[in-house]
Tab-separated table of C-alpha atoms in Angstrom:
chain	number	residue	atom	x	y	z
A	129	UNK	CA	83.551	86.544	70.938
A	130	UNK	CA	86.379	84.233	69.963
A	131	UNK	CA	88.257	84.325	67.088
A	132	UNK	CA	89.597	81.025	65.420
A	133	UNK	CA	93.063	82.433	64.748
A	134	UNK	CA	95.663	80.304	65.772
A	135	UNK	CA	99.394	79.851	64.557
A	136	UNK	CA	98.886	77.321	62.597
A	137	UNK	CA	95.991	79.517	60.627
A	138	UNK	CA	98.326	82.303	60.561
A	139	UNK	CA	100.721	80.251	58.264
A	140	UNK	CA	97.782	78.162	56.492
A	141	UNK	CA	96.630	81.494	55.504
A	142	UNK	CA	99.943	82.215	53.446
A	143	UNK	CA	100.259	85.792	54.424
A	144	UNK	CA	104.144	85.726	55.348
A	145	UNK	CA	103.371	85.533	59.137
A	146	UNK	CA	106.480	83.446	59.927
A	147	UNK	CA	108.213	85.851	59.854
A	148	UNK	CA	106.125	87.855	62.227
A	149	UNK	CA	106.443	85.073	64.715
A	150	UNK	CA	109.488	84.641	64.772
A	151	UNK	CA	110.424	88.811	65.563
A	152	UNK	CA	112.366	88.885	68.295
A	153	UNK	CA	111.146	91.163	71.432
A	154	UNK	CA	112.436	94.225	69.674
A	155	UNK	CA	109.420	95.377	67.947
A	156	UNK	CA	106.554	93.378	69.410
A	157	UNK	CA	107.333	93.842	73.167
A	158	UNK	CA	105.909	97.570	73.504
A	159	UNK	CA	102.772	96.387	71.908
A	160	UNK	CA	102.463	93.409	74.041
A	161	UNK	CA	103.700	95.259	77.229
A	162	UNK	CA	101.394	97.803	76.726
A	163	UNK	CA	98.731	95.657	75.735
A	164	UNK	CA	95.835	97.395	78.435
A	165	UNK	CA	92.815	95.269	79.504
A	166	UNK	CA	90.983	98.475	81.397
A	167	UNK	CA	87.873	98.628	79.716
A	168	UNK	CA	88.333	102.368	80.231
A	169	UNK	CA	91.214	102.267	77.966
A	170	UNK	CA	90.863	101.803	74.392
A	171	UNK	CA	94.103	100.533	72.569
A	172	UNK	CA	94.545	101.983	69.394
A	173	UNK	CA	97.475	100.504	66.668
A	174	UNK	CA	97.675	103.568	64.332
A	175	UNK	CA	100.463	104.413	61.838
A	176	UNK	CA	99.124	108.376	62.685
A	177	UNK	CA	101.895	109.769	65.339
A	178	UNK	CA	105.087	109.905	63.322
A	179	UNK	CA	105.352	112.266	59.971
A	180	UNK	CA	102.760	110.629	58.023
A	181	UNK	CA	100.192	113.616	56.631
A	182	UNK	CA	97.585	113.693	59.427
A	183	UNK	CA	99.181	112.640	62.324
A	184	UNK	CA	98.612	116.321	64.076
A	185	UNK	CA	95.406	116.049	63.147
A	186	UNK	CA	94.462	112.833	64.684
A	187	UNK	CA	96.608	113.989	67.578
A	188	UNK	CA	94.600	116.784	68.152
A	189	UNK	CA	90.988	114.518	67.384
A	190	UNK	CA	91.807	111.941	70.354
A	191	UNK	CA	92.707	115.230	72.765
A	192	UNK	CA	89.593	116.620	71.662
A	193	UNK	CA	87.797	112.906	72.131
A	194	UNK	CA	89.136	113.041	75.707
A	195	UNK	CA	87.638	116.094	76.848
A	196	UNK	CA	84.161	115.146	75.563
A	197	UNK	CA	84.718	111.317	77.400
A	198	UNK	CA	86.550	112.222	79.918
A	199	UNK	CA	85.873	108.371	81.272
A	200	UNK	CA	87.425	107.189	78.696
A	201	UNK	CA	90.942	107.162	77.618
A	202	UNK	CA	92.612	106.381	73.892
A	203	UNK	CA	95.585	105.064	74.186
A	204	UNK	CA	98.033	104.996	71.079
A	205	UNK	CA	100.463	103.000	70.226
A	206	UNK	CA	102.804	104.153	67.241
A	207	UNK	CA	104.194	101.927	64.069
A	208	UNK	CA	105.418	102.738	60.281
A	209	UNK	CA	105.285	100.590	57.772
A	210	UNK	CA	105.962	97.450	60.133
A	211	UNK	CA	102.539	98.362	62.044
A	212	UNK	CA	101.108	94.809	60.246
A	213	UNK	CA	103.552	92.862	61.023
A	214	UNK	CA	103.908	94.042	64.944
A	215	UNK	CA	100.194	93.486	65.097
A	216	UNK	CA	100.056	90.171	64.360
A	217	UNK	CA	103.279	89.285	66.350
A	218	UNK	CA	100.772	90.745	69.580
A	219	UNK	CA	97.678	88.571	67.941
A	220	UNK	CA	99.575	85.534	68.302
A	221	UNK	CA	100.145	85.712	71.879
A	222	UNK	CA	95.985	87.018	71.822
A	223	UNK	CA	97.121	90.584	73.401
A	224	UNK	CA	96.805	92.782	70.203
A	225	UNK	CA	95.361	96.348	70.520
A	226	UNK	CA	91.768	96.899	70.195
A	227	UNK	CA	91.206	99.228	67.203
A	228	UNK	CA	94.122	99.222	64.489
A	229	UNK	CA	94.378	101.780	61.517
A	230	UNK	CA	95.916	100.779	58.786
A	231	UNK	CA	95.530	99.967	54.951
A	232	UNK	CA	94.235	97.191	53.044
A	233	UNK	CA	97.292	95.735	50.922
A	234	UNK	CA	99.265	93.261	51.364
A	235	UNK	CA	99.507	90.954	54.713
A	236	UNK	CA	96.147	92.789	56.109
A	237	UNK	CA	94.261	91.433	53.043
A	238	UNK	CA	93.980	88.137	55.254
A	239	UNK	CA	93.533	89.595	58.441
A	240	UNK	CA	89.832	88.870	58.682
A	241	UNK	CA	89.838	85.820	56.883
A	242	UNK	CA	92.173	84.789	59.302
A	243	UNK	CA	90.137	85.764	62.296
A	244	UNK	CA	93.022	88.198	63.248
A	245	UNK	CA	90.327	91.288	62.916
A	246	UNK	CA	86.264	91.342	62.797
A	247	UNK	CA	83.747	91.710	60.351
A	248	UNK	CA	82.574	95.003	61.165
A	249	UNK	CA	79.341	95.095	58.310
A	250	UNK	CA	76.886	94.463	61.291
A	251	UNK	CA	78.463	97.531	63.644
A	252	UNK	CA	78.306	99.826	60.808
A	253	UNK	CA	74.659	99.080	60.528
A	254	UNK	CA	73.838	99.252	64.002
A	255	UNK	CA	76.027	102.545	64.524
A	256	UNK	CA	74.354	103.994	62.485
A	257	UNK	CA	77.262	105.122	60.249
A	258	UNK	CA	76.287	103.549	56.871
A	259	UNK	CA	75.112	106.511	55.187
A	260	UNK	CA	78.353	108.536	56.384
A	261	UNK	CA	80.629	105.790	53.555
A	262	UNK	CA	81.187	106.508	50.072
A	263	UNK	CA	79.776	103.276	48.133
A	264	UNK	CA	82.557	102.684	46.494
A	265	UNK	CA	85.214	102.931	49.866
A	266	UNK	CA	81.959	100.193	51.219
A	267	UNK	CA	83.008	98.175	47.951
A	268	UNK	CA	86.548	98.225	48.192
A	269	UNK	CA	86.822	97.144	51.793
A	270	UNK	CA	84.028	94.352	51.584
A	271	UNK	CA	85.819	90.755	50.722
A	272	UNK	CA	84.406	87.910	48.998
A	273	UNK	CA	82.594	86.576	51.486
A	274	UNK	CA	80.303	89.761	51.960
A	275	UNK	CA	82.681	90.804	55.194
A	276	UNK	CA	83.204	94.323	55.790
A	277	UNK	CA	87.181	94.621	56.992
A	278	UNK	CA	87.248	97.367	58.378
A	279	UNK	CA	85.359	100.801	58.460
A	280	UNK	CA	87.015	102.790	55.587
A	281	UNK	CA	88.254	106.216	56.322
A	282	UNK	CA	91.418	107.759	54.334
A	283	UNK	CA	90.957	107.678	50.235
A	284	UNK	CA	93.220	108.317	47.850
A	285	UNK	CA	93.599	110.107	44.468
A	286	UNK	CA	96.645	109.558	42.373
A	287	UNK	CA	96.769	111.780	39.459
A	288	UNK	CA	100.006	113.011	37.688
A	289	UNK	CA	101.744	115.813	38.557
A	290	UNK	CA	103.107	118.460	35.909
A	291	UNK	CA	105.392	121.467	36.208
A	292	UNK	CA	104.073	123.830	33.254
A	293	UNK	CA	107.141	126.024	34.417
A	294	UNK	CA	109.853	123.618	33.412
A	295	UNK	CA	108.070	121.857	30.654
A	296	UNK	CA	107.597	125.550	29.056
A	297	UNK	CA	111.143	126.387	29.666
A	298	UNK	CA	111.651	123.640	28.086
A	299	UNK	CA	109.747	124.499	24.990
A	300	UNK	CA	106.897	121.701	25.957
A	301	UNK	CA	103.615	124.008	25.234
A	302	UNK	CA	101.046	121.769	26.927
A	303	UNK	CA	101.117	119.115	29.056
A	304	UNK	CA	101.698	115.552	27.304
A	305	UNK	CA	98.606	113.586	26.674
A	306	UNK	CA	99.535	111.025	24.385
A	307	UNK	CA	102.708	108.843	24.640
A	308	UNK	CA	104.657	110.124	21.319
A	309	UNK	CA	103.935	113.692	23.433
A	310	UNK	CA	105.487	112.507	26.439
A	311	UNK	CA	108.514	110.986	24.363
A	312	UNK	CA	108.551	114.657	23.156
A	313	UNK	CA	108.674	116.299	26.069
A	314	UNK	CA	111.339	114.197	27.817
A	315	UNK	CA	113.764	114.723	24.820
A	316	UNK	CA	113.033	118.424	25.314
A	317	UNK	CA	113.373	118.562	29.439
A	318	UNK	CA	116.475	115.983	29.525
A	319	UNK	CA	118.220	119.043	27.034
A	320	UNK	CA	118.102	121.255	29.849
A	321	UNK	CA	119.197	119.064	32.201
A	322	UNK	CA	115.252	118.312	33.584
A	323	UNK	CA	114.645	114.815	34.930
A	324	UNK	CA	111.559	114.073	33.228
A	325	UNK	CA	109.603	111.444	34.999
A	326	UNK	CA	110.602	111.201	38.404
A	327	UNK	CA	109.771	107.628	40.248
A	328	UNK	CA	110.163	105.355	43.251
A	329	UNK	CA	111.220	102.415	40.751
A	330	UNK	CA	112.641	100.490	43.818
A	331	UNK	CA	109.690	100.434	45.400
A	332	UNK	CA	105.364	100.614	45.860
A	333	UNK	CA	105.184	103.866	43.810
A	334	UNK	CA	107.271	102.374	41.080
A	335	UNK	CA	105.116	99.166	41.132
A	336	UNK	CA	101.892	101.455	40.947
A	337	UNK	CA	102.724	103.109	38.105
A	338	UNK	CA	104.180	100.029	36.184
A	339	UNK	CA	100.521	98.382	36.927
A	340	UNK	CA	99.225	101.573	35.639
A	341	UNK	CA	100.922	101.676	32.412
A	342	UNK	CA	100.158	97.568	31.962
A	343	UNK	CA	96.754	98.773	31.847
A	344	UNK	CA	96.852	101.322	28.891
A	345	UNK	CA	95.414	98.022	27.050
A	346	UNK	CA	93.344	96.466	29.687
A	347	UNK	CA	90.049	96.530	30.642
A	348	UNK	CA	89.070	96.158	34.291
A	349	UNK	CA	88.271	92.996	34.353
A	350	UNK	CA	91.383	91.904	32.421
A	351	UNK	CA	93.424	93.776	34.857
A	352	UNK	CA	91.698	92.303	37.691
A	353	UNK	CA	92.276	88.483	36.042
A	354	UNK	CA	95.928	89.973	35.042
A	355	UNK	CA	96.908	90.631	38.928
A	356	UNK	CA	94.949	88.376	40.345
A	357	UNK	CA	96.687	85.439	38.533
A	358	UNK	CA	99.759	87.152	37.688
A	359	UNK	CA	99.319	85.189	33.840
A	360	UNK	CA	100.947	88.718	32.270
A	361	UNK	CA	100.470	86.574	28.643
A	362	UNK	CA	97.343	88.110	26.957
A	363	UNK	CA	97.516	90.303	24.380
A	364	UNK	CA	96.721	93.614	26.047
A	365	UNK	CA	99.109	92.942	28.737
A	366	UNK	CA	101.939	92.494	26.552
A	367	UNK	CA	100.714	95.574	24.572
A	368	UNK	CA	101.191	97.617	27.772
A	369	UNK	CA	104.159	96.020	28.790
A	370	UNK	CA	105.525	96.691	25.691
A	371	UNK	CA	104.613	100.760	25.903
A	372	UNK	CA	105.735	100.840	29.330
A	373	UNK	CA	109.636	99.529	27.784
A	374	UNK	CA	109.246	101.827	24.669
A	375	UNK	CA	108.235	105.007	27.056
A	376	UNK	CA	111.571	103.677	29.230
A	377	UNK	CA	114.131	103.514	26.879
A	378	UNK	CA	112.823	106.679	25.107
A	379	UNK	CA	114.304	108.344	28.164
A	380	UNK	CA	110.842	108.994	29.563
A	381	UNK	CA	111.764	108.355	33.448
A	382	UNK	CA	114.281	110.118	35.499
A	383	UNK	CA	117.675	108.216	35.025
A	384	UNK	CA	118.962	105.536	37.726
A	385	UNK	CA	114.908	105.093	38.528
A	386	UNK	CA	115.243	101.571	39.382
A	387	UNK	CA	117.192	102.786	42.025
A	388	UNK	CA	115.529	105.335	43.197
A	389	UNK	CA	113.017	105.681	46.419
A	390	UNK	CA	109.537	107.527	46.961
A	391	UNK	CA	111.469	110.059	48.895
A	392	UNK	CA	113.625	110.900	45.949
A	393	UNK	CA	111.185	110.978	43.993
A	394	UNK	CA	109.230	113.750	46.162
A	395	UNK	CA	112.486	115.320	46.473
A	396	UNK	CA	113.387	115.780	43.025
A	397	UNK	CA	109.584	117.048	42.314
A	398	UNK	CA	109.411	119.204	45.192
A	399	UNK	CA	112.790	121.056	44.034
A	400	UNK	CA	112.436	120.982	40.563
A	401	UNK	CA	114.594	118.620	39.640
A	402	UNK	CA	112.636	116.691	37.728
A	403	UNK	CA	109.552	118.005	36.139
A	404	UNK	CA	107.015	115.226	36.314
A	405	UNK	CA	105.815	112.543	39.022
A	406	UNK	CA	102.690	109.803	39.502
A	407	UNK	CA	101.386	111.108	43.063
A	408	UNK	CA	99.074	110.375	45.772
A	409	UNK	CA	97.167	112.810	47.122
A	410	UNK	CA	99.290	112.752	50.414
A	411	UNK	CA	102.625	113.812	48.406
A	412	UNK	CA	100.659	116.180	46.602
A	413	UNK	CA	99.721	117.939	49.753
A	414	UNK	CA	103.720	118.580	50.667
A	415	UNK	CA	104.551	120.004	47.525
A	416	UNK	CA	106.304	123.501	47.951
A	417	UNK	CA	104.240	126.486	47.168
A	418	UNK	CA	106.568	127.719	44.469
A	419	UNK	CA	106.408	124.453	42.540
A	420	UNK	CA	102.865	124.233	43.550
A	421	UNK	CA	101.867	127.254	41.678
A	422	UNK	CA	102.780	126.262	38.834
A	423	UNK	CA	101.608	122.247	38.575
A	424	UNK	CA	98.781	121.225	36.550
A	425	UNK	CA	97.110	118.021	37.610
A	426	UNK	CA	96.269	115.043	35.079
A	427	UNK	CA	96.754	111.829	34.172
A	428	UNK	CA	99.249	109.583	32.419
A	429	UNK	CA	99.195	109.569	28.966
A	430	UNK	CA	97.819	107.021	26.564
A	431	UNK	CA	99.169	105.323	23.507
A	432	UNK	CA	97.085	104.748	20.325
A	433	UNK	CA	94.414	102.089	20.327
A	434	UNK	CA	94.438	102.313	24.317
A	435	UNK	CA	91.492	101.008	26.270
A	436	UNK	CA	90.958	104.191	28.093
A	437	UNK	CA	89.536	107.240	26.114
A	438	UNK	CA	91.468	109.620	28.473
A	439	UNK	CA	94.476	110.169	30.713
A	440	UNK	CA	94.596	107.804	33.360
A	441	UNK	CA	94.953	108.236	37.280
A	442	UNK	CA	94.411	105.670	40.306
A	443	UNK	CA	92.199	105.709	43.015
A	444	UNK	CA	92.030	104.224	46.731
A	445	UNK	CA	89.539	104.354	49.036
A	446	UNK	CA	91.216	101.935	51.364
A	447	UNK	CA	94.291	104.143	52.475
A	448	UNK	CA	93.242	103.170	56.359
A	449	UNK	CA	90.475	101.935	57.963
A	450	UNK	CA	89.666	101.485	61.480
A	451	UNK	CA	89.692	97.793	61.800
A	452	UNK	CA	88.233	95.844	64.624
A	453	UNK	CA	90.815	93.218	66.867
A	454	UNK	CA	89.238	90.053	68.466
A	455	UNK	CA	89.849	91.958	71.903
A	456	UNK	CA	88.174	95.407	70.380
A	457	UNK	CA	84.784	92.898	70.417
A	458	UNK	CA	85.314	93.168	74.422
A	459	UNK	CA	85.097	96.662	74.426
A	460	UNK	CA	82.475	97.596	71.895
A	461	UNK	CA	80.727	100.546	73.411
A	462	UNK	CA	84.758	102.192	74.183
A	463	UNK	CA	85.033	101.503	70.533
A	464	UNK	CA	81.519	102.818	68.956
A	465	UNK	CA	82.082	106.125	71.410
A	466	UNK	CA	85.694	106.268	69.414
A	467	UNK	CA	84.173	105.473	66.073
A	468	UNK	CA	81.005	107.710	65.964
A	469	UNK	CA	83.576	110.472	66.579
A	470	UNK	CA	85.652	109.968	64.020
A	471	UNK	CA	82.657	109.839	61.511
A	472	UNK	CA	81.433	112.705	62.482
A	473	UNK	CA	81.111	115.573	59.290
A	474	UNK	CA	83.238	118.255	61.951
A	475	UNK	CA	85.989	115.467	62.502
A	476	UNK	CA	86.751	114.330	59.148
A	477	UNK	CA	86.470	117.652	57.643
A	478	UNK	CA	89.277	118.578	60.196
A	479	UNK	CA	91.921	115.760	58.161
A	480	UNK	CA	90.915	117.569	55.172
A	481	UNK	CA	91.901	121.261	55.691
A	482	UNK	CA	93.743	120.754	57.855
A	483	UNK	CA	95.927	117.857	56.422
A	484	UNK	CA	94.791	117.513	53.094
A	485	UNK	CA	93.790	114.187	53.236
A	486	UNK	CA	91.155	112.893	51.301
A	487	UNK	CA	88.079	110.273	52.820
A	488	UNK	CA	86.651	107.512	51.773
A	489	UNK	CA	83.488	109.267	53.821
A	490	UNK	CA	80.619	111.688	52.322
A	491	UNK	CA	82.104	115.155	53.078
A	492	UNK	CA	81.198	118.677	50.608
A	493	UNK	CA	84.679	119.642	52.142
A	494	UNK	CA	87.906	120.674	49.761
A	495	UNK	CA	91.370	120.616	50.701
A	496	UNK	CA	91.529	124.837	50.282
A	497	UNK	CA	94.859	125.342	51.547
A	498	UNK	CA	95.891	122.217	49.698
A	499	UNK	CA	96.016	123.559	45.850
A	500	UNK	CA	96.825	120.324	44.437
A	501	UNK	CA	95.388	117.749	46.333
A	502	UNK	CA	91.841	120.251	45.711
A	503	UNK	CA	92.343	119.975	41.908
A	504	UNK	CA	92.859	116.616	42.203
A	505	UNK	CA	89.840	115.859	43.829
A	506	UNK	CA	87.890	117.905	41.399
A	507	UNK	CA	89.432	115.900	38.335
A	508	UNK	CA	86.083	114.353	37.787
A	509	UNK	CA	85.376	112.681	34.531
A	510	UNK	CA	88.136	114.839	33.098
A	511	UNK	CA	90.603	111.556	33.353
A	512	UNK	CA	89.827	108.114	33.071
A	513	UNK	CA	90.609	105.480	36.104
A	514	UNK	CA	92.926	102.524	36.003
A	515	UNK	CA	92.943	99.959	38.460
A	516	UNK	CA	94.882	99.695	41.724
A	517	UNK	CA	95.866	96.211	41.393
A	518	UNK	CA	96.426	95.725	45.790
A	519	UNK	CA	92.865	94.399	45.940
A	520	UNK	CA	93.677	91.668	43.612
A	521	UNK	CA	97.568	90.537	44.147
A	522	UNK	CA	98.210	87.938	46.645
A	523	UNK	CA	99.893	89.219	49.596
A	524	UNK	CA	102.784	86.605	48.982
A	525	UNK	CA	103.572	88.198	45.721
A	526	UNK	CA	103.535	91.836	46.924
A	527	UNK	CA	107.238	92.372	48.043
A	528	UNK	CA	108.393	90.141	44.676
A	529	UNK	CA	106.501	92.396	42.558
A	530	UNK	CA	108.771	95.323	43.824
A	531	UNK	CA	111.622	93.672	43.022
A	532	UNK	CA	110.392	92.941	39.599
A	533	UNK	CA	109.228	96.407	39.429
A	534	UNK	CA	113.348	97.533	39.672
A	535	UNK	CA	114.092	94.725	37.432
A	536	UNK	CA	111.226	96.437	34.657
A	537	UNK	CA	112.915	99.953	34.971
A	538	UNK	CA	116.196	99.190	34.470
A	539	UNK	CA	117.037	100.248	30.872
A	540	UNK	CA	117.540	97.707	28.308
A	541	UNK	CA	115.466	94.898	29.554
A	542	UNK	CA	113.452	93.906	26.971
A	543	UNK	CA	109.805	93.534	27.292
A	544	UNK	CA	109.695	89.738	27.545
A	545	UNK	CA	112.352	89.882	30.586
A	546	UNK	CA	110.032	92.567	32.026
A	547	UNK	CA	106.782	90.132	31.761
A	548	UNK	CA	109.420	87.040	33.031
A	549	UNK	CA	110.257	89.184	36.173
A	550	UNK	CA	106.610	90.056	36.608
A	551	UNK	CA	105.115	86.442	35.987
A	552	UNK	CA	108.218	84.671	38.707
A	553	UNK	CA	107.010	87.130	41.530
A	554	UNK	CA	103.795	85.153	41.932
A	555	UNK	CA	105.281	81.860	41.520
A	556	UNK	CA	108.507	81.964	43.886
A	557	UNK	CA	106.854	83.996	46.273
């Protein structure tokens, strides 16, 4: 099989590839040096190998997956949060690894549109491995066009954290469900010197919970049109907008949080510096077991005449998936041997108590030694669900947002320079 990608698509396709092209050797040339055509070698582009939750597990999976194939040979090679962008720098010159895991946001939204990956709806089928997806991860990761990305694997919940053992210090006697309650409890926690809301407002889990509070007056489809357009002018969007400045200049969020990273915001929740925080499941999981002990799990609360009837959380099914490269097609049996592994019940159950990760696979297994990422899963209808908007905002506008996002928490900006900063990062992007 060839794909159609070229350069020139690359660009056409508006997913910030210049860039990419235009790296210098520095973090392309290990992919494309050890780009390996053995067909006993599988290449695998995986963000699993550095600290992110999981990595030992996967580690442990391919030396496992060796033993049973021991004519076959995984071979991984290791990126962060550049792993897109060093992919397609080794698509370009058509020597890109065969498998890649990695998330759906942002630049890999184009990837197969682009012909840089595969539709892989017809392996799944004839693997066999349809039945093993949740049909909602199967959702997520199918396009417009009725192409399946990739085959979904990691999920995400992202509830809100609470420390009952501050908040009661703090004379807070349950945890905030309503926005005047939250107001509340922040006046309360900042009088003992508590950090109330603590938040990456500089970057992606600032922007997540900004989209999350838009929502309090949004339906799903209005969010949908809301990020999909980035027209931030109806009436429910300026209603949330307008909550999310009240909540921030009530003192809700920790102070500086425009500044401030995911890392401090884990930090400051993991040593009780601040009191609250808007988590994935994967943060969740490295919580301390003193502070752990005494953290309820929820969701954010709502303001009056909200479109939700209860707290609100997020959730992802499309944290990574094992997509499918144009030279992956040249080795499919290598890669169903790989993938059939991975699926299988003994496998992913491994990522789960082992790592506390959750799947976007069917699985009865709970993340036991993982308190909070196990009471998050079992949340059920308990919360209500907003929508993560990374399905719906074009990859051009992703970075802007951000930068809008630290413009939003910034104290004193009033709501219409919130919506301005929001509405320019899809049209300068």
């Amino acid at each position: 099989m060839r794909s159609s990608l070229s350069r020139r698509g690359f660009l056409a396709a508006g997913s910030g590839l210049a860039t990419a092209a235009a790296l210098p050797a520095l973090s392309g040339c290990s992919t494309l040096a050890s780009a390996d055509s053995d067909p006993g070698t599988l290449l695998v582009h995986t963000q699993l190998g550095t600290t992110a939750p999981g990595s030992a597990t996967y580690t442990a999976a391919v030396k496992a997956f060796h033993k049973e194939n021991p004519g076959l040979r995984v071979k991984n090679l290791v990126n962060g949060d550049d792993l897109p962008q060093v992919y397609e720098t080794s698509r370009l010159a058509r020597k890109e690894p065969d498998v890649v895991m990695v998330n759906l946001y942002d630049k890999t939204l184009a990837w197969t549109d682009v012909g840089a990956t595969v539709d892989v709806k017809g392996y799944l089928d004839d693997w066999g491995l349809r039945e093993r997806v949740l049909p909602a991860a199967l959702e997520e990761w199918t396009d417009g066009k009725g192409r399946l990305r990739a085959f979904p694997y990691f999920a995400t919940n992202w509830p809100v954290a609470y420390n009952t053992a501050l908040l009661e210090r703090a004379g807070v006697d349950s945890v905030p469900t309503t926005g005047d309650q939250l107001i509340g409890a922040a006046r309360k926690l900042r009088a003992k010197g508590v950090a109330p809301v603590t938040v990456g407002g500089n970057d992606w889990t600032g922007q997540k919970l900004l989209a999350q509070i838009i929502q309090t007056f949004l339906t799903p489809d209005e969010a949908r049109k809301v990020y999909a357009t980035g027209d931030f002018s109806s009436r429910g969007a300026r209603e949330g907008i307008d909550y999310f400045v009240q909540l921030r200049d009530a003192g809700v969020f920790a102070d500086k949080a425009e500044g401030l990273t995911s890392d401090t915001m884990t930090t400051q929740y993991n040593t009780e510096a601040a009191a609250i925080q808007s988590a994935m499941s994967s943060a969740l999981a490295k919580v301390p077991a003193g502070p752990a002990g005494h953290t309820e799990i929820g969701g954010w609360p709502l303001a009056p005449g909200a479109s939700h009837s209860k707290p609100t959380i997020l959730r992802s099914y499309t944290l990574i998936g094992f997509w499918i490269s144009p030279n992956g097609v040249r080795k499919l049996p290598s890669v169903e041997k790989f993938l059939r592994f991975m699926y299988r019940p003994d496998v992913v159950s491994r990522f789960i108590t082992e790592s506390g990760r959750d799947m976007a696979l069917v699985t009865d297994t709970v993340s036991k030694d993982f308190p909070l990422v196990a009471k998050a899963q079992q949340l059920g209808d308990r919360v209500g669900q907003a929508l993560l908007p990374d399905l719906y905002v074009p990859p051009t506008a992703t970075q802007p947002l951000i930068t809008a996002t630290s413009t939003a928490f910034t104290r004193g900006t009033s709501a219409a320079a919130v919506r301005s900063a929001l509405e320019s990062a899809y049209r300068t992007a």
